[in-house]
Amino acid sequence: MPAIAKNDFIQSIADAFQFISYYHPLDFVKAMSKAYDIEQGEAAKDAIAQILTNSRMCAEGHRPICQDTGIAVVFLKIGMEVKWDTDMSIEDMVNQGVRQAYTFADNKLRASVLVDPAGARKNSGDNTPAVIHYEVVPGNKIDVICAAKGGGSENKAKLGMLNPSDSIVDWVLQTVPTMGAGWCPPGLIGLGIGGTPEKAMLMAKRAIMDDIDMADLIKRGPSNRVEELRLELFDKVNALGIGAQGLGGLTTVVDIKILTAPTHAASLPVGLMPQCAANRHIHFVLDGTGAAEFERPPLSAWPDIGWKPDDLATRVNLDTLTKAETATWKPGQRLLLTGKMLTGRDAAHKKINDLLESGQPLPDGVDFTNRAIYYVGPVDPVMGEAVGPAGPTTSTRMDKFTDMMLGKTGLIAMIGKAERGQVGIEAIKKFGAVYLMATGGAAYLVSKAIRSQRLIAFEELGMEAIYEFDVVDFPVTVAVDSRGENVHETAPRIWRKKIGKLPELA
Ligand code: SF4
């Protein structure tokens, strides 16, 4: 067997990460198309339409599915007889491939990896290092899985150390609602059952790399206990009514994947790993005959949904926004925003807080009076784009600053991803503000509503700086109204009752 050449290995890794940044796996496209067809919740159906339209646009334009282009996760199964033609370590070659992929000029991906995580948290600049999992197996090939995992879904991973007599189903049904919508459903849930705690988590992550075959499993029926469990959990997790983006609806997951391993008699570890709507992974094998080749899927594999701003949504002029107007909005109402909004996320909020606490004014041009802020950290633009893919980031991280922002800056509306926490909702209620939700996993589509951007302040924060976006028909859903009514609390409750397979919540 020929040796595996350094450049072939590096190029394969680089090509794989570029490929998955803009091509969803077709099994996911198919499963989401089915979810779109059957969805009855209006807001959830609109979110799935945005996700699928975004997916097709990314496939066509070779631009990232999501602004969070993920942390690079690589699973390697290395044959014991494999020979290498390289002067680099496997780890260094993987990282070189990741570096090449994330800095590729035509489709630069967002560098999200920070070194010194408990200290300076400094961005490595090229998304390295990757997280690499190795297995040594018989044979003379290398089996590679590359995955780009977004922070929003990774943050919702759970580990349960159950008693052997506990019900795995009950634990999953208790746990999934606690994950909110920050993991951007619809997606998949991977479970690793057995082993030790770290083995269970690794199996859960590895499980979501397997093909989506729930439709086949339903058709042919279960042939073992794991398949029975998958079917039961698929039915019951969807019966929770969480729905796309937590807006209430029929599809929260398109599959449940499970891997198991023998475990200690006293233990039942269960790892739970969510996979968001930006489901990005690819599998290839190297045998020394050259770099991997990735076949472009035909655009005809995508449904022709063509999401567009529609007249059922309420059109809003951001430039004349008042609290009197925002007070008329209802949870679940779809809006199309036109005009100017400011951006800012974690680091900008901290800076604003520090300035105000020390009695200093905000920088020139930073005026939030009667404005909306968008929690976003876009991908860099390429080839004449106003902005790169620019979907929302998780809003709960801004909760601790919300009282300050609403009380001290004149801000009246916030736009982000998923639910708000109790502290954020209390502040919204106190100041009669509103929280609007954009669709996570539809970043390229959302970015097309942004016609221009202008740097306002904190340039040193890079993608976290404050910009002013000029938008046209920017799609959002009212998630928390000015009275503090929260769609992420009410909608799943309503849909759980409508679906009627689980007991109603008290
Ligand atoms: S779809 Fe949501 S969770 Fe996934 S990478 Fe994008 S923002 Fe993060």
XYZ file of C-alpha atoms and ligand atoms in Angstrom:
514
model
C 0.000 0.000 0.000
C 1.398 3.460 -0.904
C 2.293 5.806 1.938
C -0.106 8.627 2.786
C 1.518 11.836 1.618
C 1.596 14.870 3.869
C 0.058 17.181 1.293
C -2.748 14.767 0.447
C -3.719 14.478 4.091
C -3.566 18.231 4.725
C -5.431 19.066 1.510
C -8.144 16.519 2.301
C -8.741 18.055 5.729
C -8.766 21.590 4.269
C -11.148 20.665 1.445
C -13.421 18.823 3.867
C -13.857 21.857 6.144
C -14.497 24.183 3.212
C -16.995 21.704 1.754
C -19.020 21.316 4.945
C -19.075 25.050 5.572
C -21.517 25.418 2.655
C -22.968 21.957 1.914
C -25.396 20.400 4.347
C -25.342 16.584 4.154
C -28.165 15.559 1.813
C -29.719 13.227 4.397
C -30.259 16.311 6.571
C -31.703 18.320 3.671
C -34.129 15.477 2.981
C -35.168 15.148 6.625
C -35.638 18.909 6.970
C -37.707 19.002 3.777
C -40.025 16.442 5.327
C -40.145 18.484 8.542
C -41.122 21.526 6.458
C -43.879 19.615 4.691
C -45.516 18.400 7.887
C -44.988 21.464 10.116
C -48.179 23.150 11.272
C -46.773 25.860 13.546
C -46.633 29.035 11.464
C -43.522 30.560 13.048
C -41.719 27.188 13.119
C -42.575 26.514 9.476
C -41.245 29.934 8.535
C -38.000 29.183 10.433
C -37.563 25.834 8.637
C -38.235 27.579 5.314
C -35.473 30.065 6.135
C -33.065 27.267 7.125
C -33.711 25.315 3.917
C -33.553 28.383 1.689
C -30.335 29.419 3.411
C -28.964 25.906 2.879
C -29.602 26.070 -0.846
C -28.183 29.598 -1.122
C -24.994 28.443 0.620
C -24.680 25.438 -1.673
C -25.067 27.754 -4.644
C -22.877 30.601 -3.378
C -20.264 28.545 -1.496
C -20.679 30.684 1.611
C -21.081 29.475 5.208
C -24.375 28.029 6.405
C -23.884 29.764 9.730
C -21.789 32.686 10.951
C -20.488 30.358 13.651
C -18.372 28.190 11.382
C -17.618 25.961 14.325
C -14.786 24.414 16.215
C -13.079 21.757 14.071
C -13.624 18.232 15.401
C -11.811 15.377 13.669
C -12.295 11.654 14.277
C -9.430 9.541 12.928
C -9.340 5.756 12.637
C -5.802 4.936 11.685
C -4.982 1.525 10.281
C -2.097 -0.194 12.061
C -0.357 -0.857 8.723
C -0.604 2.718 7.443
C 2.660 4.253 6.250
C 3.198 7.994 6.176
C 5.290 10.165 3.898
C 5.530 13.224 6.116
C 7.797 15.158 8.447
C 4.881 16.463 10.533
C 2.873 14.944 13.370
C -0.698 13.887 12.616
C -1.921 16.623 14.922
C 0.115 19.266 13.095
C -1.138 18.063 9.715
C -4.767 18.207 10.868
C -4.227 21.700 12.208
C -2.537 22.790 8.990
C -5.590 21.553 7.066
C -7.930 23.431 9.407
C -5.778 26.573 9.063
C -5.921 26.377 5.263
C -9.672 25.868 5.289
C -10.517 28.676 7.686
C -8.258 31.249 6.015
C -9.176 30.362 2.402
C -9.592 33.787 0.793
C -12.649 33.027 -1.380
C -14.655 31.733 1.571
C -12.922 32.831 4.733
C -14.486 31.123 7.731
C -14.877 32.675 11.159
C -12.064 31.935 13.570
C -13.797 31.127 16.844
C -11.160 29.200 18.781
C -9.543 30.871 21.775
C -6.342 29.721 23.422
C -5.809 30.059 27.179
C -9.526 29.450 27.824
C -9.367 30.089 31.562
C -7.125 33.127 31.194
C -6.612 35.611 28.368
C -8.969 33.762 25.971
C -7.030 34.962 22.936
C -8.292 34.089 19.455
C -5.793 31.827 17.680
C -6.728 33.612 14.442
C -7.125 30.555 12.224
C -9.533 28.345 14.194
C -6.763 25.987 15.308
C -6.239 23.809 17.173
C -8.770 21.186 16.167
C -10.142 18.680 18.652
C -8.873 15.312 17.432
C -10.027 11.868 18.495
C -7.819 8.925 17.529
C -8.510 5.239 17.203
C -5.985 2.683 16.008
C -7.607 -0.149 14.062
C -6.517 -3.082 11.900
C -5.902 -2.240 8.233
C -3.989 0.055 5.922
C -6.340 3.019 5.531
C -7.272 6.145 7.414
C -10.907 6.787 8.059
C -11.639 10.467 8.704
C -14.686 12.350 9.906
C -14.489 16.151 9.926
C -17.168 18.108 11.756
C -17.619 21.825 12.410
C -19.541 22.184 15.669
C -21.136 25.485 16.591
C -20.787 26.858 20.114
C -24.549 27.268 20.592
C -25.210 23.551 20.356
C -21.976 22.449 22.032
C -22.917 24.563 25.051
C -26.065 22.505 25.544
C -24.320 19.124 25.802
C -25.292 17.183 28.931
C -23.999 14.279 30.932
C -26.246 12.224 33.192
C -24.777 9.772 35.646
C -27.958 7.760 36.105
C -28.678 4.972 38.521
C -28.843 1.668 36.660
C -32.558 1.429 37.481
C -33.333 4.949 36.158
C -35.200 5.430 32.907
C -33.061 6.802 30.075
C -36.209 8.034 28.332
C -37.352 9.989 31.398
C -33.906 11.543 31.781
C -33.821 12.664 28.136
C -37.359 14.076 28.342
C -36.459 16.009 31.483
C -33.161 17.215 30.058
C -34.082 18.393 26.544
C -36.472 21.169 27.724
C -33.702 22.536 29.958
C -31.574 23.074 26.843
C -33.929 25.769 25.541
C -33.535 26.691 21.883
C -29.913 27.816 21.965
C -28.930 24.621 20.173
C -30.954 25.802 17.148
C -33.382 22.957 16.566
C -34.496 21.221 14.411
C -31.483 18.998 14.561
C -30.409 15.666 15.974
C -29.716 14.327 19.399
C -26.854 11.922 19.892
C -26.764 9.699 22.962
C -23.794 7.781 24.281
C -24.976 5.167 26.728
C -22.583 3.251 28.952
C -18.816 3.212 29.262
C -17.492 5.855 31.627
C -18.495 9.545 31.769
C -15.961 10.683 29.160
C -16.653 7.681 26.942
C -20.403 8.398 27.049
C -19.834 12.000 25.896
C -17.503 10.937 23.113
C -19.967 8.326 21.872
C -22.755 10.922 21.923
C -20.642 13.225 19.727
C -19.627 10.418 17.405
C -23.236 9.198 17.128
C -24.438 12.404 15.441
C -21.972 11.838 12.590
C -23.917 8.776 11.444
C -26.437 8.968 8.609
C -29.979 10.081 9.319
C -32.128 6.983 8.819
C -35.126 7.533 11.068
C -37.598 7.345 8.166
C -36.189 3.912 7.234
C -36.234 2.744 10.835
C -39.880 3.763 11.207
C -40.693 1.871 8.005
C -38.833 -1.350 8.816
C -39.395 -1.367 12.606
C -36.856 -1.922 15.381
C -34.685 -5.032 15.467
C -32.975 -4.466 18.836
C -33.251 -2.528 22.087
C -31.244 0.460 20.840
C -33.541 0.867 17.846
C -36.596 0.616 20.086
C -35.116 3.348 22.237
C -34.398 5.531 19.205
C -37.988 5.237 18.019
C -39.453 5.931 21.439
C -37.228 8.942 21.987
C -37.832 10.319 18.495
C -41.550 10.254 19.108
C -41.420 11.623 22.632
C -38.786 14.335 22.118
C -40.879 15.681 19.252
C -43.961 15.412 21.456
C -42.326 17.966 23.797
C -43.534 20.512 21.216
C -40.341 22.606 21.314
C -40.234 22.875 17.523
C -37.958 24.814 15.190
C -35.995 27.441 17.116
C -38.147 26.710 20.188
C -41.122 28.440 18.540
C -43.439 25.501 19.139
C -44.160 22.847 16.529
C -43.993 19.271 15.397
C -40.283 18.763 14.673
C -37.594 19.301 17.277
C -35.367 16.449 16.075
C -35.100 14.700 12.716
C -33.314 11.713 14.269
C -31.990 10.272 17.514
C -28.637 8.513 17.185
C -27.314 6.173 19.865
C -24.012 4.438 20.512
C -23.456 2.159 23.471
C -20.523 0.612 25.337
C -20.236 -1.830 28.235
C -20.309 -0.120 31.603
C -19.746 -0.732 35.313
C -22.499 -2.626 37.161
C -23.022 0.390 39.432
C -23.224 2.923 36.591
C -25.413 4.177 33.772
C -23.645 7.140 32.167
C -25.644 8.878 29.433
C -24.039 11.554 27.276
C -26.385 13.807 25.314
C -25.048 15.814 22.393
C -27.317 18.074 20.371
C -26.616 18.790 16.720
C -28.014 22.095 15.516
C -29.513 23.094 12.189
C -25.980 23.831 10.943
C -25.338 20.104 10.733
C -21.839 19.971 9.215
C -19.829 16.803 8.910
C -18.244 14.618 6.254
C -16.647 11.199 6.127
C -13.808 10.056 3.844
C -11.139 7.391 3.582
C -7.502 7.818 2.522
C -5.546 4.845 1.186
C -2.399 6.516 -0.115
C -3.631 6.985 -3.677
C -4.202 10.717 -3.357
C -6.243 13.398 -1.616
C -9.934 12.879 -0.926
C -12.373 14.131 -3.538
C -15.716 15.511 -2.534
C -18.563 15.290 -4.979
C -20.677 18.406 -5.288
C -24.308 17.577 -4.612
C -26.773 18.673 -7.333
C -28.865 21.721 -6.452
C -31.915 19.696 -7.410
C -31.447 17.854 -4.100
C -32.761 20.952 -2.305
C -36.494 21.649 -2.159
C -37.621 24.688 -4.083
C -38.973 26.621 -1.111
C -37.441 29.994 -1.936
C -38.272 31.781 1.330
C -39.039 35.441 0.679
C -40.333 38.299 2.830
C -44.117 37.980 2.758
C -47.042 40.253 3.475
C -48.291 38.156 6.399
C -45.378 39.565 8.423
C -45.621 43.078 9.887
C -43.302 45.606 8.257
C -41.463 47.845 10.719
C -39.491 51.048 10.144
C -36.584 50.912 12.589
C -35.767 54.573 12.043
C -39.017 55.777 13.598
C -39.338 53.048 16.238
C -41.061 53.989 19.516
C -42.029 52.108 22.644
C -45.662 52.793 21.771
C -45.190 50.776 18.573
C -43.188 47.914 20.109
C -45.832 47.592 22.855
C -48.356 46.473 20.210
C -46.284 43.449 19.174
C -47.351 39.983 20.292
C -45.242 36.882 21.028
C -44.889 34.749 17.902
C -45.651 37.683 15.566
C -43.374 37.794 12.525
C -41.800 41.146 11.650
C -39.732 42.446 8.734
C -37.391 45.190 9.890
C -36.179 47.989 7.636
C -33.832 50.808 8.633
C -30.835 51.078 10.899
C -29.881 48.795 13.791
C -26.761 48.672 15.921
C -24.793 45.515 16.602
C -23.044 44.348 19.746
C -22.431 41.162 21.664
C -20.553 39.976 24.759
C -17.403 42.073 24.561
C -19.166 45.282 23.465
C -21.693 44.935 26.278
C -18.896 44.526 28.790
C -17.133 47.618 27.480
C -20.328 49.683 27.613
C -20.941 48.474 31.146
C -17.396 49.316 32.239
C -17.595 52.803 30.711
C -20.932 53.633 32.312
C -19.910 52.202 35.684
C -16.810 54.374 35.725
C -18.866 57.463 34.802
C -17.440 57.808 31.306
C -19.528 58.601 28.225
C -20.075 56.108 25.426
C -17.889 56.654 22.338
C -19.033 59.203 19.735
C -21.784 57.806 17.544
C -22.944 55.173 20.049
C -26.533 56.247 20.698
C -29.038 53.536 21.515
C -32.006 55.869 22.093
C -35.110 54.195 20.616
C -32.886 51.768 18.751
C -32.659 48.018 18.318
C -29.441 46.094 18.931
C -28.549 42.919 17.044
C -26.444 40.315 18.862
C -24.192 39.183 16.039
C -20.601 38.374 15.106
C -20.558 38.005 11.312
C -18.184 36.182 9.011
C -15.908 38.602 7.110
C -17.389 39.712 3.774
C -15.890 38.572 0.467
C -16.286 39.676 -3.126
C -18.435 42.783 -2.729
C -20.685 41.498 0.061
C -21.942 44.172 2.486
C -21.387 41.671 5.289
C -20.617 37.961 5.491
C -23.125 35.429 6.868
C -24.573 37.174 9.904
C -27.013 35.104 11.922
C -27.864 35.852 15.545
C -25.844 34.700 18.530
C -27.204 33.250 21.789
C -28.993 36.008 23.682
C -28.847 34.609 27.202
C -25.187 35.633 27.336
C -26.386 39.252 27.224
C -28.975 38.792 30.001
C -26.746 40.112 32.748
C -26.250 43.368 30.817
C -29.887 43.816 29.796
C -31.043 45.840 32.808
C -28.084 48.205 32.302
C -28.649 48.518 28.545
C -32.386 49.165 28.843
C -32.090 51.407 31.896
C -29.108 53.509 30.909
C -28.794 53.683 27.128
C -32.340 54.217 25.808
C -32.339 50.877 23.958
C -35.870 49.559 23.330
C -35.451 46.350 21.295
C -32.992 43.463 21.136
C -32.522 40.881 18.399
C -30.766 37.580 18.984
C -31.079 33.839 19.022
C -33.197 31.538 21.180
C -34.759 32.231 24.565
C -33.955 34.845 27.223
C -33.190 33.887 30.809
C -35.192 35.056 33.812
C -32.916 38.047 34.480
C -33.260 39.232 30.891
C -37.038 38.802 30.894
C -37.386 40.691 34.197
C -35.468 43.614 32.692
C -37.576 43.533 29.500
C -40.733 43.661 31.610
C -39.405 46.386 33.874
C -38.557 48.705 30.989
C -41.324 47.635 28.583
C -38.781 46.648 25.943
C -39.049 43.770 23.448
C -36.877 40.845 22.433
C -36.972 39.634 18.841
C -35.549 36.419 17.545
C -33.801 35.835 14.217
C -33.370 32.300 12.863
C -30.205 30.511 13.938
C -28.773 28.495 11.068
C -30.000 30.886 8.348
C -27.035 33.255 8.456
C -26.406 33.710 4.737
C -30.056 34.383 4.013
C -30.231 36.861 6.912
C -27.085 38.622 5.678
C -28.794 39.375 2.357
C -31.184 41.672 4.245
C -28.184 43.739 5.394
C -27.478 46.279 2.673
C -24.510 48.064 4.286
C -22.526 48.241 7.496
C -20.648 51.082 9.147
C -18.174 50.743 11.998
C -19.356 52.792 14.971
C -17.072 51.902 17.899
C -14.705 49.420 19.529
C -12.875 48.507 16.301
C -10.342 46.578 18.375
C -13.035 43.966 19.112
C -13.047 42.755 15.490
C -16.280 40.870 14.737
C -17.542 41.959 18.179
C -17.216 45.700 17.410
C -20.322 47.906 17.283
C -21.542 48.398 13.719
C -24.574 50.085 12.279
C -26.389 47.835 9.817
C -28.760 49.246 7.228
C -31.336 46.508 6.671
C -34.310 45.858 4.404
C -36.972 43.293 5.349
C -34.811 41.683 8.020
C -36.914 38.716 9.299
C -37.529 38.281 13.045
C -40.160 36.808 15.353
C -41.322 38.508 18.562
C -40.012 36.248 21.319
C -40.611 38.346 24.470
C -43.194 41.128 24.345
C -43.178 44.340 26.372
C -45.154 42.650 29.177
C -42.559 39.901 29.456
C -44.621 37.178 27.784
C -42.145 34.687 26.454
C -42.840 32.602 23.353
C -40.199 30.039 24.315
C -42.194 29.273 27.435
C -45.718 29.457 26.015
C -45.327 27.934 22.529
C -43.798 24.546 23.502
C -46.465 24.233 26.203
C -49.232 24.847 23.641
C -47.712 22.418 21.131
C -47.087 19.731 23.732
C -50.793 19.879 24.515
C -51.786 19.888 20.827
C -49.568 16.877 20.061
C -51.047 15.206 23.109
C -48.626 12.305 23.573
C -47.107 13.511 26.862
C -48.867 14.676 30.028
C -49.643 18.405 30.018
C -47.364 20.611 32.084
C -48.807 21.979 35.314
S -27.115 26.929 13.812
Fe -27.147 27.859 15.855
S -26.018 26.500 17.226
Fe -25.568 25.920 15.104
S -23.663 26.963 14.641
Fe -25.335 28.273 13.942
S -25.828 29.657 15.642
Fe -24.551 27.975 16.438
